[in-house]
PDB file of C-alpha atoms and ligand atoms in Angstrom:
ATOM      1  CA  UNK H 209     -19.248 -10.974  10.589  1.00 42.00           C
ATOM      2  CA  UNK H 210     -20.598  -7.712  10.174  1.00 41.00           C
ATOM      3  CA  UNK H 211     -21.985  -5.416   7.634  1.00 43.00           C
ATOM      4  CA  UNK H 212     -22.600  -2.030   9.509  1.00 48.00           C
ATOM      5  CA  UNK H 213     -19.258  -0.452   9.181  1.00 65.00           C
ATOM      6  CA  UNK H 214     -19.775  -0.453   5.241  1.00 69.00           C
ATOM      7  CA  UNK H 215     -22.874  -0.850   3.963  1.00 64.00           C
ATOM      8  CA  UNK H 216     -21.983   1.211   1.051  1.00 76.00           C
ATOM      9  CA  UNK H 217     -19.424  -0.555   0.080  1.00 84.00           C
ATOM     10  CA  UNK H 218     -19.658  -3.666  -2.684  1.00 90.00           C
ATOM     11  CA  UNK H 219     -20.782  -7.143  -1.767  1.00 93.00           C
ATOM     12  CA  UNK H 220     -18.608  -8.625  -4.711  1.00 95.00           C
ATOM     13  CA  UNK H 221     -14.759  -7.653  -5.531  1.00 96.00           C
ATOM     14  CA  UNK H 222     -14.176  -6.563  -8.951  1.00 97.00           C
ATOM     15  CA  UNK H 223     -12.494 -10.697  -9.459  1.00 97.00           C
ATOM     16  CA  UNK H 224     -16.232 -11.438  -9.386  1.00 95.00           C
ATOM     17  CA  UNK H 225     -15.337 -12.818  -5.654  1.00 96.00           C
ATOM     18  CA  UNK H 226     -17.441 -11.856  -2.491  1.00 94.00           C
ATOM     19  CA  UNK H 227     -15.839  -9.248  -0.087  1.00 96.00           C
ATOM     20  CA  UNK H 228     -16.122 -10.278   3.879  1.00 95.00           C
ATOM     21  CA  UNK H 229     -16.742  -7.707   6.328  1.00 94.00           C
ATOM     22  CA  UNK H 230     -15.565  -7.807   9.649  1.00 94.00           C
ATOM     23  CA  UNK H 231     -16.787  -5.368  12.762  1.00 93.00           C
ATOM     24  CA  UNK H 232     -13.008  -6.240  14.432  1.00 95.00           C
ATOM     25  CA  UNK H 233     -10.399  -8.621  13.064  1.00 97.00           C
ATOM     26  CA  UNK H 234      -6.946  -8.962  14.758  1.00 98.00           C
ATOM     27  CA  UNK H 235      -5.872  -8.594  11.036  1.00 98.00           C
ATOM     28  CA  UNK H 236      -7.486  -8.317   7.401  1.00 98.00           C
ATOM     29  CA  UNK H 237      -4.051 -10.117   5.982  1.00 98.00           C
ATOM     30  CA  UNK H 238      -3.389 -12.244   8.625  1.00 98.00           C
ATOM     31  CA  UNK H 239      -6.551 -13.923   8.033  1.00 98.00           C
ATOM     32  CA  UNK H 240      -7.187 -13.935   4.567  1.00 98.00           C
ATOM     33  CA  UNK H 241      -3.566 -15.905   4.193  1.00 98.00           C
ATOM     34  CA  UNK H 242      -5.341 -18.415   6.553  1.00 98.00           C
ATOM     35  CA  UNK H 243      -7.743 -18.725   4.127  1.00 98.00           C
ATOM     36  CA  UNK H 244      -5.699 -18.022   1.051  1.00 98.00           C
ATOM     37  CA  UNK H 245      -3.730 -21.381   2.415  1.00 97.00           C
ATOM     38  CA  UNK H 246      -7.250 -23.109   2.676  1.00 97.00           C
ATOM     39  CA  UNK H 247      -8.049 -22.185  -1.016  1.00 96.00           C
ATOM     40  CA  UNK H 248      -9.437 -19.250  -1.332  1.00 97.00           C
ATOM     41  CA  UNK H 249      -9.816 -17.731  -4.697  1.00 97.00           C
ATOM     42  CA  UNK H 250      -7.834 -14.989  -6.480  1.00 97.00           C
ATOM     43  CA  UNK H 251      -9.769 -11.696  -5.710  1.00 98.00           C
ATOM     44  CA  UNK H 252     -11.682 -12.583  -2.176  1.00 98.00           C
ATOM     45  CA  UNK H 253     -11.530  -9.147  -0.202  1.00 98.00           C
ATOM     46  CA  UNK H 254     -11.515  -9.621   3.708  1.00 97.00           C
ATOM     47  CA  UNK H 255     -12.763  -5.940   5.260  1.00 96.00           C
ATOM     48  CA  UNK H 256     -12.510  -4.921   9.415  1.00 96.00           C
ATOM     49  CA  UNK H 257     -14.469  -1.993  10.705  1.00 94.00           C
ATOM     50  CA  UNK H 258     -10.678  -2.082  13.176  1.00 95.00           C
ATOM     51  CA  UNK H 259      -7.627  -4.086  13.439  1.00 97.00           C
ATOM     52  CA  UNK H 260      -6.713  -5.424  17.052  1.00 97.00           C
ATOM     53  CA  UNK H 261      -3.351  -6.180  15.587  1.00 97.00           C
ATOM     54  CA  UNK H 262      -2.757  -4.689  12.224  1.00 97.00           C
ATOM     55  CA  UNK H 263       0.972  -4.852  11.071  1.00 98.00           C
ATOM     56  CA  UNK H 264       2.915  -3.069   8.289  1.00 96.00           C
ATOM     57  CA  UNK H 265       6.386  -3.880   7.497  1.00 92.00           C
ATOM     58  CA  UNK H 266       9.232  -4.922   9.550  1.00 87.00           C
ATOM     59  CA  UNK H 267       6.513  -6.319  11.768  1.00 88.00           C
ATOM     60  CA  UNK H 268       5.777  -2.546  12.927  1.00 93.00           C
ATOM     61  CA  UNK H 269       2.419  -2.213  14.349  1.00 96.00           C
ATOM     62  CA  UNK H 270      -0.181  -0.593  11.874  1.00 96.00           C
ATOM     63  CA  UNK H 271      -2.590   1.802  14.011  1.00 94.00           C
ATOM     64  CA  UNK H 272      -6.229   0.829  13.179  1.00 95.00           C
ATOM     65  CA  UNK H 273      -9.056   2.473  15.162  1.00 92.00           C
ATOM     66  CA  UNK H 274     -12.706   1.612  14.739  1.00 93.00           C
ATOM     67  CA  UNK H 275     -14.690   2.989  11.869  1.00 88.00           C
ATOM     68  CA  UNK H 276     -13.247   5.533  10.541  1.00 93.00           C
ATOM     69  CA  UNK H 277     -10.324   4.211   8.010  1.00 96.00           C
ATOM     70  CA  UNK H 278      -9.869   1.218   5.297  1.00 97.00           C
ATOM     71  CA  UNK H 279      -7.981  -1.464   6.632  1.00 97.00           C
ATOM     72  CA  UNK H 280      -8.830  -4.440   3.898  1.00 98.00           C
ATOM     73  CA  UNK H 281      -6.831  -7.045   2.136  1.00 98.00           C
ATOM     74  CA  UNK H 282      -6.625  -8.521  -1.436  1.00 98.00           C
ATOM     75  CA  UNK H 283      -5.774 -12.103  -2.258  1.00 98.00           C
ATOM     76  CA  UNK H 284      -3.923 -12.308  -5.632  1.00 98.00           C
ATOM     77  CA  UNK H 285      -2.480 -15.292  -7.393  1.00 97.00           C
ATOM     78  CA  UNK H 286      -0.652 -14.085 -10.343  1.00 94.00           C
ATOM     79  CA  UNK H 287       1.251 -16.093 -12.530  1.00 93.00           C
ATOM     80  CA  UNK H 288       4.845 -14.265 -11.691  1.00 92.00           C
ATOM     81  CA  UNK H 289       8.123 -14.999 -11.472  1.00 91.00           C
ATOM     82  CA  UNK H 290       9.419 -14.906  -7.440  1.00 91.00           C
ATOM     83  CA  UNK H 291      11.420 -11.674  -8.351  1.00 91.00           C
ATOM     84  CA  UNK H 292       8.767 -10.125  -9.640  1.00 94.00           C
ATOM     85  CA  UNK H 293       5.417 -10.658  -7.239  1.00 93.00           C
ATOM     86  CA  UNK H 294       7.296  -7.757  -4.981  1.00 93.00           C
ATOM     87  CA  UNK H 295       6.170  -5.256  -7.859  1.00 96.00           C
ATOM     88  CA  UNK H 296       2.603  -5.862  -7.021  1.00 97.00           C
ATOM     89  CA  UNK H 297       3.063  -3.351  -3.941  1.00 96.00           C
ATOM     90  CA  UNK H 298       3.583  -0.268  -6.427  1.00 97.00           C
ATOM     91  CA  UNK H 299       0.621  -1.695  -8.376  1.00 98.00           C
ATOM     92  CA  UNK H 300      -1.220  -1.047  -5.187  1.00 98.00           C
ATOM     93  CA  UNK H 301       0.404   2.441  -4.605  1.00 98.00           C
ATOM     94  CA  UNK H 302      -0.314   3.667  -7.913  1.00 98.00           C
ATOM     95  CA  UNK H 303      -4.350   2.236  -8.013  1.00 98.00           C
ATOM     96  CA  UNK H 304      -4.634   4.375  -4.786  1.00 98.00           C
ATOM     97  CA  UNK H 305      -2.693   7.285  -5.921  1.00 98.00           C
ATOM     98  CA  UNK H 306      -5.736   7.040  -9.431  1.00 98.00           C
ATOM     99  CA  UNK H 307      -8.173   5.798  -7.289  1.00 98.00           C
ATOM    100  CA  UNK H 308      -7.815   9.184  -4.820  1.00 98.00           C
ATOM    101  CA  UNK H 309      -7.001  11.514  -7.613  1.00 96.00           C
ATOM    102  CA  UNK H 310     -10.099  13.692  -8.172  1.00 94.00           C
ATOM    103  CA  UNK H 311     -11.210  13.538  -4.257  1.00 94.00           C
ATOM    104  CA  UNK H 312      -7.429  14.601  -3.165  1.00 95.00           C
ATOM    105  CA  UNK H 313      -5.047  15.807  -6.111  1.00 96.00           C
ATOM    106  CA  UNK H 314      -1.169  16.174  -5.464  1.00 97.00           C
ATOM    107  CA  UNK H 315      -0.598  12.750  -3.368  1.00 98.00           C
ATOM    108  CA  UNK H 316       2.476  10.900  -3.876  1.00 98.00           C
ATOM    109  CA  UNK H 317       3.844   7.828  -3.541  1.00 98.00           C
ATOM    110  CA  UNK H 318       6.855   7.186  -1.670  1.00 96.00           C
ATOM    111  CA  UNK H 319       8.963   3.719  -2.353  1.00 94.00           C
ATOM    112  CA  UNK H 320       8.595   1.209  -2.355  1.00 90.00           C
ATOM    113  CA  UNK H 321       4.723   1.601  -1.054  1.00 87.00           C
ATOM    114  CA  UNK H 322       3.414   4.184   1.001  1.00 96.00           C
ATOM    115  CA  UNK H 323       1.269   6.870  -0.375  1.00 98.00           C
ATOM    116  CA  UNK H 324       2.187  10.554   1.144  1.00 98.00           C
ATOM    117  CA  UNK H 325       0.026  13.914   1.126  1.00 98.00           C
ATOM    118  CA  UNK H 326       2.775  16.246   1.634  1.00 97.00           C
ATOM    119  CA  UNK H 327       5.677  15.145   4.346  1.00 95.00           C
ATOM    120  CA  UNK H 328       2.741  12.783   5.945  1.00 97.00           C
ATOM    121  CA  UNK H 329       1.946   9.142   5.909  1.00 97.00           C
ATOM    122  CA  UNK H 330      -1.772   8.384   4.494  1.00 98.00           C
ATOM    123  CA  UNK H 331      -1.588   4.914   3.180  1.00 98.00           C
ATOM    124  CA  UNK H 332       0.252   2.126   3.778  1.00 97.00           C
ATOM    125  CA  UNK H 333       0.634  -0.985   1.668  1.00 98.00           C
ATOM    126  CA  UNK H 334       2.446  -4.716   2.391  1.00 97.00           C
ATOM    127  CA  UNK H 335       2.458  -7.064  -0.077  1.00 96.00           C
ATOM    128  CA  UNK H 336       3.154 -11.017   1.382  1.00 97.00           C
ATOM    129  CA  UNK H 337       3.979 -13.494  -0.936  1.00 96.00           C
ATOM    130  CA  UNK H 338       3.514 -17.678   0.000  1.00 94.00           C
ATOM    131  CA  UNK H 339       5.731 -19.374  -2.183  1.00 92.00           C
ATOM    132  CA  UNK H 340       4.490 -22.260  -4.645  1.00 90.00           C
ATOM    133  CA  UNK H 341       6.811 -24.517  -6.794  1.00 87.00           C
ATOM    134  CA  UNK H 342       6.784 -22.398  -9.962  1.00 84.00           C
ATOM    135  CA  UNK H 343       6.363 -18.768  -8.517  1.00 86.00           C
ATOM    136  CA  UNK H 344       4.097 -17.341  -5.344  1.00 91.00           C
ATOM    137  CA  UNK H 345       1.255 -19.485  -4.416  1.00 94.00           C
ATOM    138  CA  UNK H 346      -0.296 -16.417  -3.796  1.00 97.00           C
ATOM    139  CA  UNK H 347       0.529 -12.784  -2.506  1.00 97.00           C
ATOM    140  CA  UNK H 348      -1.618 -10.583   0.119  1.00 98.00           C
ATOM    141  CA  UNK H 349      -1.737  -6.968  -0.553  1.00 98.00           C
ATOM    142  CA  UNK H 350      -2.479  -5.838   2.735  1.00 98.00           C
ATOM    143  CA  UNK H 351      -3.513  -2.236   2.331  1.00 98.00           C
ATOM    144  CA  UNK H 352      -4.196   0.550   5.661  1.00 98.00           C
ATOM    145  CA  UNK H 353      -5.428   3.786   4.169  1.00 98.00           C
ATOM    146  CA  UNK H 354      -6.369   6.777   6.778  1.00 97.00           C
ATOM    147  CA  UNK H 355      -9.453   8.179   5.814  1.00 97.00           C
ATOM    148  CA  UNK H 356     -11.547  10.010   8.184  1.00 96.00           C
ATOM    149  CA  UNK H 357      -9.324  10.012  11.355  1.00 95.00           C
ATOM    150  CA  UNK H 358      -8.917  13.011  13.010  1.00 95.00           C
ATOM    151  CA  UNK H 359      -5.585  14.132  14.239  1.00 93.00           C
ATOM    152  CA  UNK H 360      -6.666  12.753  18.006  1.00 92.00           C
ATOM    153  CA  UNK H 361      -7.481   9.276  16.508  1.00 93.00           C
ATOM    154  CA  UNK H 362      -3.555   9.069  16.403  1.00 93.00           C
ATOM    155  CA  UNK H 363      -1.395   8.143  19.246  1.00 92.00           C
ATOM    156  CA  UNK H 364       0.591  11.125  19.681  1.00 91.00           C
ATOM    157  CA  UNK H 365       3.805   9.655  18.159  1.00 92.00           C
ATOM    158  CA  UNK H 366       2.375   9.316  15.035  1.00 92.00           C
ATOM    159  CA  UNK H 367       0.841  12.675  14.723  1.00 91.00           C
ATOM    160  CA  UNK H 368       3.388  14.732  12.976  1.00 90.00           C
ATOM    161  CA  UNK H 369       3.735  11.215  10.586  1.00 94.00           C
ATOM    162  CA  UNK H 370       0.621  10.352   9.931  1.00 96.00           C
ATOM    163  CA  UNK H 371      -2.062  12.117   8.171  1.00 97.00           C
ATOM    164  CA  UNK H 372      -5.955  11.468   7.266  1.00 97.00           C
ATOM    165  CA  UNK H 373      -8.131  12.251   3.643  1.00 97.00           C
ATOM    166  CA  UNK H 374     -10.430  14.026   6.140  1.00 97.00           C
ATOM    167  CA  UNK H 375      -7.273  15.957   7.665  1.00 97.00           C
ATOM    168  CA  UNK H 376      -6.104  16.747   3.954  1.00 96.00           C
ATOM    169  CA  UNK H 377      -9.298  17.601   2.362  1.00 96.00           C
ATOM    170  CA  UNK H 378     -11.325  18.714   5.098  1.00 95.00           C
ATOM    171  CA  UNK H 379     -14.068  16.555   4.486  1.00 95.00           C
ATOM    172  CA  UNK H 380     -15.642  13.334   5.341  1.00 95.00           C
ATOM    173  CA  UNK H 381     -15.735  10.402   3.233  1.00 95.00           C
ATOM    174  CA  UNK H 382     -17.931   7.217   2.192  1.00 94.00           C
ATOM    175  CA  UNK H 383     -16.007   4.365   3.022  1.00 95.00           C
ATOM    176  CA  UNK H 384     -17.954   1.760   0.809  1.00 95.00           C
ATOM    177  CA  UNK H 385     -17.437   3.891  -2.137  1.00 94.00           C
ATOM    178  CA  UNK H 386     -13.579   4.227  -1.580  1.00 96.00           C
ATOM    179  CA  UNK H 387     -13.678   0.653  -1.295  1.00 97.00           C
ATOM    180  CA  UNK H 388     -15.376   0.246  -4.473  1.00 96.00           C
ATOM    181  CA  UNK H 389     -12.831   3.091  -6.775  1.00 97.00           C
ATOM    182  CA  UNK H 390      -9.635   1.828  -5.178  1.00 98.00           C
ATOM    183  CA  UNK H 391     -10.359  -2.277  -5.471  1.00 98.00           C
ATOM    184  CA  UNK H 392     -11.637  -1.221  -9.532  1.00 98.00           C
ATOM    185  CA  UNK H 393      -8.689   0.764 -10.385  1.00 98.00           C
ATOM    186  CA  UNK H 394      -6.495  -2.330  -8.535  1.00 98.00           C
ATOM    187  CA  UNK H 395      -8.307  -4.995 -10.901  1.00 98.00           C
ATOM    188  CA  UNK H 396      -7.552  -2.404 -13.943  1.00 98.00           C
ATOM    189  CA  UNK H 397      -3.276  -1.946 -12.735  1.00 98.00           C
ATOM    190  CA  UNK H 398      -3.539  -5.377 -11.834  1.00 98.00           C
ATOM    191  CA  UNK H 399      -4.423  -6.684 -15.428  1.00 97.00           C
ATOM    192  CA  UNK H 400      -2.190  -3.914 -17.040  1.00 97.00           C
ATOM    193  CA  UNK H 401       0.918  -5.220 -15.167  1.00 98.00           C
ATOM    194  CA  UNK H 402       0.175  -8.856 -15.610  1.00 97.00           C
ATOM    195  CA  UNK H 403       0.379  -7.915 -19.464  1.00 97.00           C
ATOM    196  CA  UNK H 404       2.797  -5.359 -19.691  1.00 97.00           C
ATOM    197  CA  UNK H 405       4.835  -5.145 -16.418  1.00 97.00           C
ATOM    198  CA  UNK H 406       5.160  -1.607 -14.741  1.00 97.00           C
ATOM    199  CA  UNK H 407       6.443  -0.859 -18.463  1.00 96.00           C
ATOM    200  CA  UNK H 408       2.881  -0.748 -19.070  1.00 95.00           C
ATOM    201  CA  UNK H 409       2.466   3.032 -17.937  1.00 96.00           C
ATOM    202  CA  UNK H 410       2.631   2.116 -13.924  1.00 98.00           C
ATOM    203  CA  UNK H 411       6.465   3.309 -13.577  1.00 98.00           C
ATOM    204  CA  UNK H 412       5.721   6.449 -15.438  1.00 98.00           C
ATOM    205  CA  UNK H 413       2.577   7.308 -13.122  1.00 98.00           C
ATOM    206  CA  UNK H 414       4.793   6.607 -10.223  1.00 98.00           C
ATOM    207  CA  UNK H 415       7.906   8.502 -11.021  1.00 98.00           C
ATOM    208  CA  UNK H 416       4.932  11.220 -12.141  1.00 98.00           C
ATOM    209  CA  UNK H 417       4.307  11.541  -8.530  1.00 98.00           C
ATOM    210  CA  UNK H 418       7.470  10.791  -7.009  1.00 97.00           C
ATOM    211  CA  UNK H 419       7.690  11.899  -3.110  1.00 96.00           C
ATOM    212  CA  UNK H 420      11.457  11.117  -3.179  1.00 95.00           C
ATOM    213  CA  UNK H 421      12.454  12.847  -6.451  1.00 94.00           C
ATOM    214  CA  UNK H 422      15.456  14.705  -6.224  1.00 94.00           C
ATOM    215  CA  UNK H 423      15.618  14.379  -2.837  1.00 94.00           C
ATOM    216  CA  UNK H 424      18.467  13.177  -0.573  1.00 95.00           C
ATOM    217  CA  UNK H 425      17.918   9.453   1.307  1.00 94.00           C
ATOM    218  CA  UNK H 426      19.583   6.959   2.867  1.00 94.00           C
ATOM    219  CA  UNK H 427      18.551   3.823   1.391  1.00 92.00           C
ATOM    220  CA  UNK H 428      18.482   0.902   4.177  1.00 91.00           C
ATOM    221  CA  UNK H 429      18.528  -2.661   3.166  1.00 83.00           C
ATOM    222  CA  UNK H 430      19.467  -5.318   5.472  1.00 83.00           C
ATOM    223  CA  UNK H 431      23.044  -4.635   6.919  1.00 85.00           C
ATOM    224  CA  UNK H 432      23.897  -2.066   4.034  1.00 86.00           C
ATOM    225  CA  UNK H 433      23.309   1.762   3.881  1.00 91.00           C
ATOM    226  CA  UNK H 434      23.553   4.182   0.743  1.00 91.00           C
ATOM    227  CA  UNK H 435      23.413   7.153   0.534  1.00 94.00           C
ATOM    228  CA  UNK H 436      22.112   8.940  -2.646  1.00 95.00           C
ATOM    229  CA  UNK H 437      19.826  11.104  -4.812  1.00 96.00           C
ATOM    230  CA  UNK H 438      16.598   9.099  -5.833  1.00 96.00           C
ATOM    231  CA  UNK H 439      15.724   9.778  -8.900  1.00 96.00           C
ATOM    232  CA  UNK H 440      12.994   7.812  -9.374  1.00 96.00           C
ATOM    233  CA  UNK H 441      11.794   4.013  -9.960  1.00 97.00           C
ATOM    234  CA  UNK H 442      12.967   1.861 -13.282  1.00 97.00           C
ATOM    235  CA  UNK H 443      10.757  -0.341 -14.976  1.00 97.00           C
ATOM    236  CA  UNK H 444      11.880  -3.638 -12.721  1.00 97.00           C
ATOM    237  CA  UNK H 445      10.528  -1.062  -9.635  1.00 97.00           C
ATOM    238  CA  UNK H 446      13.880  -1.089  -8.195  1.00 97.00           C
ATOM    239  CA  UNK H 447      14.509   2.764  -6.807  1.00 96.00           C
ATOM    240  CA  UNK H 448      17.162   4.564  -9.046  1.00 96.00           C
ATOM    241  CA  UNK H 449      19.870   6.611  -7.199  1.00 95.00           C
ATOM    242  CA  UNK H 450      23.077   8.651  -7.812  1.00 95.00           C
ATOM    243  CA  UNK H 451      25.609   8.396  -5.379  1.00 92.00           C
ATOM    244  CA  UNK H 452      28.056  11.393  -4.062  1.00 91.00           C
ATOM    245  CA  UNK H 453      30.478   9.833  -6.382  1.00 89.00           C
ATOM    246  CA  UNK H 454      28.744  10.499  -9.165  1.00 87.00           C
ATOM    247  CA  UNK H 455      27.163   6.822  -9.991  1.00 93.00           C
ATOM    248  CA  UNK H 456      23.895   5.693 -10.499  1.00 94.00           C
ATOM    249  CA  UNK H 457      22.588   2.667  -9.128  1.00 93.00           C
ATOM    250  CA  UNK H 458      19.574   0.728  -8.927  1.00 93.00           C
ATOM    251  CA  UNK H 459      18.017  -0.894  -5.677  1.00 92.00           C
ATOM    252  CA  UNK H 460      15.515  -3.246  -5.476  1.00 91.00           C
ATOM    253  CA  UNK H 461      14.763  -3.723  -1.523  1.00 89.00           C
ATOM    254  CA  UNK H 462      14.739  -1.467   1.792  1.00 89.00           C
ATOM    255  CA  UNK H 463      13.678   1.705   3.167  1.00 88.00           C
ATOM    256  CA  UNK H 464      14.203   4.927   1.951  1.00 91.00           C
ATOM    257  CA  UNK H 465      14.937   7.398   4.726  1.00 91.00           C
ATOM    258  CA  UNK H 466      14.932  11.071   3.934  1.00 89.00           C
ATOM    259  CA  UNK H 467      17.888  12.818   4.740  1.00 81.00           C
ATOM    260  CA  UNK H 468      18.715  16.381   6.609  1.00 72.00           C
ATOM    261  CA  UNK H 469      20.217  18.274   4.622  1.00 64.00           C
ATOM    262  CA  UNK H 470      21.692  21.343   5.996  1.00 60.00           C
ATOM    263  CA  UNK H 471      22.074  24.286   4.340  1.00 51.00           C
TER     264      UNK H 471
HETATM  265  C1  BTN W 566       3.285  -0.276   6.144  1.00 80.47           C
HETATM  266  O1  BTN W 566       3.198   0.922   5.898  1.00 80.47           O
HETATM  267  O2  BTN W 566       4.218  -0.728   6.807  1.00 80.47           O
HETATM  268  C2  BTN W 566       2.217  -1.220   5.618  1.00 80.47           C
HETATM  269  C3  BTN W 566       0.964  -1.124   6.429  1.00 80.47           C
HETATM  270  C4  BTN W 566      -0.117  -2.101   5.982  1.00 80.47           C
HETATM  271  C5  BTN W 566      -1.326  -2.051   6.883  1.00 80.47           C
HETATM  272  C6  BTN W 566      -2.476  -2.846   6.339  1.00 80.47           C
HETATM  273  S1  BTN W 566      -3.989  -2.512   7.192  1.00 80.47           S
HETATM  274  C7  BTN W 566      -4.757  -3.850   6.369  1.00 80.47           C
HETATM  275  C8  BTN W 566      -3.746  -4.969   6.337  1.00 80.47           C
HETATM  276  N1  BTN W 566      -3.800  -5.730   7.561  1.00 80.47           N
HETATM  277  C9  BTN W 566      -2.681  -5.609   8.271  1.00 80.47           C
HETATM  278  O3  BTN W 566      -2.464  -6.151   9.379  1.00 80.47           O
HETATM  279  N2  BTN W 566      -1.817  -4.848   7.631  1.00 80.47           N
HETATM  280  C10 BTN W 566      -2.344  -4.355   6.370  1.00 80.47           C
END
């Protein structure tokens, strides 16, 4: 274990539970559900300076260089209904979207959980849910957030995708103290949403700073596509979008694809 990457960062998650550092871990939520499956408590925090195999979703490979980005997981063990733990992701989204706020106005969050700085990727954020007998023995927020990468810290596929806080705002930033703001404002959402759902004031935020408003996207989930104007999340998180023909509907899982639209 190592401290050197972080040493500004906390010792002790907001949960009161202490954070582990890591100089290199194949990956922060691959091996906090180890733990998390050996008992760990709600609220331990597992931190790598690098990720020798980070993943995102769809088992896509999440690009993790050493040192200069957050790559940390959260272990949460709400009392939830199944249908419901999926929700936690947009909790995420919207503590990093407060948590980032004053440092880099204007970002957005794209569903279901990716936070965006114009057309470019800056976050990423998978939520894993073990299931128990009443409702998820736990979930993993697993959250990647590019901080001070330069555009050459990205393989070149990425680099018209992908974006940094350093790229965005031209500055460098504390890691340790990122850590700190973004795990805070998660403990605040998370309590907030435990009480009131994303009724609460977590849907409004979000559809507040909605990348897809308006916009045009093919919505991909499992074999199906639609096609569709999102208009924005309701308060169950599902996306909300009106079809060609004129209906609205509601969808609660998949990928929303922006779509070409030619003038
Ligand atoms: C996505 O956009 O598909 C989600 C990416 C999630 C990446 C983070 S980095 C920390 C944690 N460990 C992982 O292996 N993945 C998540």
């Amino acid at each position: 274990m190592s401290t050197v990457f972080c040493e500004d960062g906390p010792r002790f998650s907001p949960w009161g539970k202490e954070i582990a550092y890591f100089a290199s871990l194949d990956s922060t939520s691959r091996y906090l559900k180890r733990e998390a499956r050996n008992g760990a408590p709600a609220g331990r925090v597992v931190v790598a300076a690098r990720q020798t195999a980070g993943y995102g979703r769809r088992g896509r490979a999440w690009h993790s260089p050493p040192g200069c980005n957050l790559y940390f997981s959260v272990l949460l063990r709400p009392e939830l209904d199944f249908f419901i733990a999926p929700q936690l992701s947009l909790v995420a989204a919207a503590a990093l979207k407060l948590a980032l706020d004053e440092d880099c106005p204007g970002l957005q969050i794209k569903w279901p959980n990716d936070l965006y700085a114009g057309e470019s990727k800056l976050a990423g954020i998978l939520a894993e849910m073990e299931p128990g007998t009443a409702g998820p023995a736990f979930v993993v927020l697993g959250i990647g957030l590019n901080v001070n990468a330069g555009r050459d810290d990205f393989p070149p596929e990425l680099r018209d995708q992908a974006t940094s806080l350093k790229i965005v705002s031209g500055r460098d930033f504390a890691l340790g103290a990122l850590l700190t703001v973004i795990l805070e404002r998660l403990a605040e959402l998370e309590k907030d949403f435990l009480r009131h759902g994303l009724a609460g004031g977590i849907a409004a935020l979000i559809n507040a700073n909605f990348h897809l408003a308006g916009r045009e996207v093919i919505l991909v989930s499992g074999e199906n596509e639609i096609r569709g104007r999102a208009l924005g999340i309701d308060d169950a998180g599902r996306l909300r979008l009106a079809t060609p023909g004129g209906e609205l509907c509601s969808v609660s899982a998949g990928e929303a694809h922006l779509r070409k639209v030619h003038s």
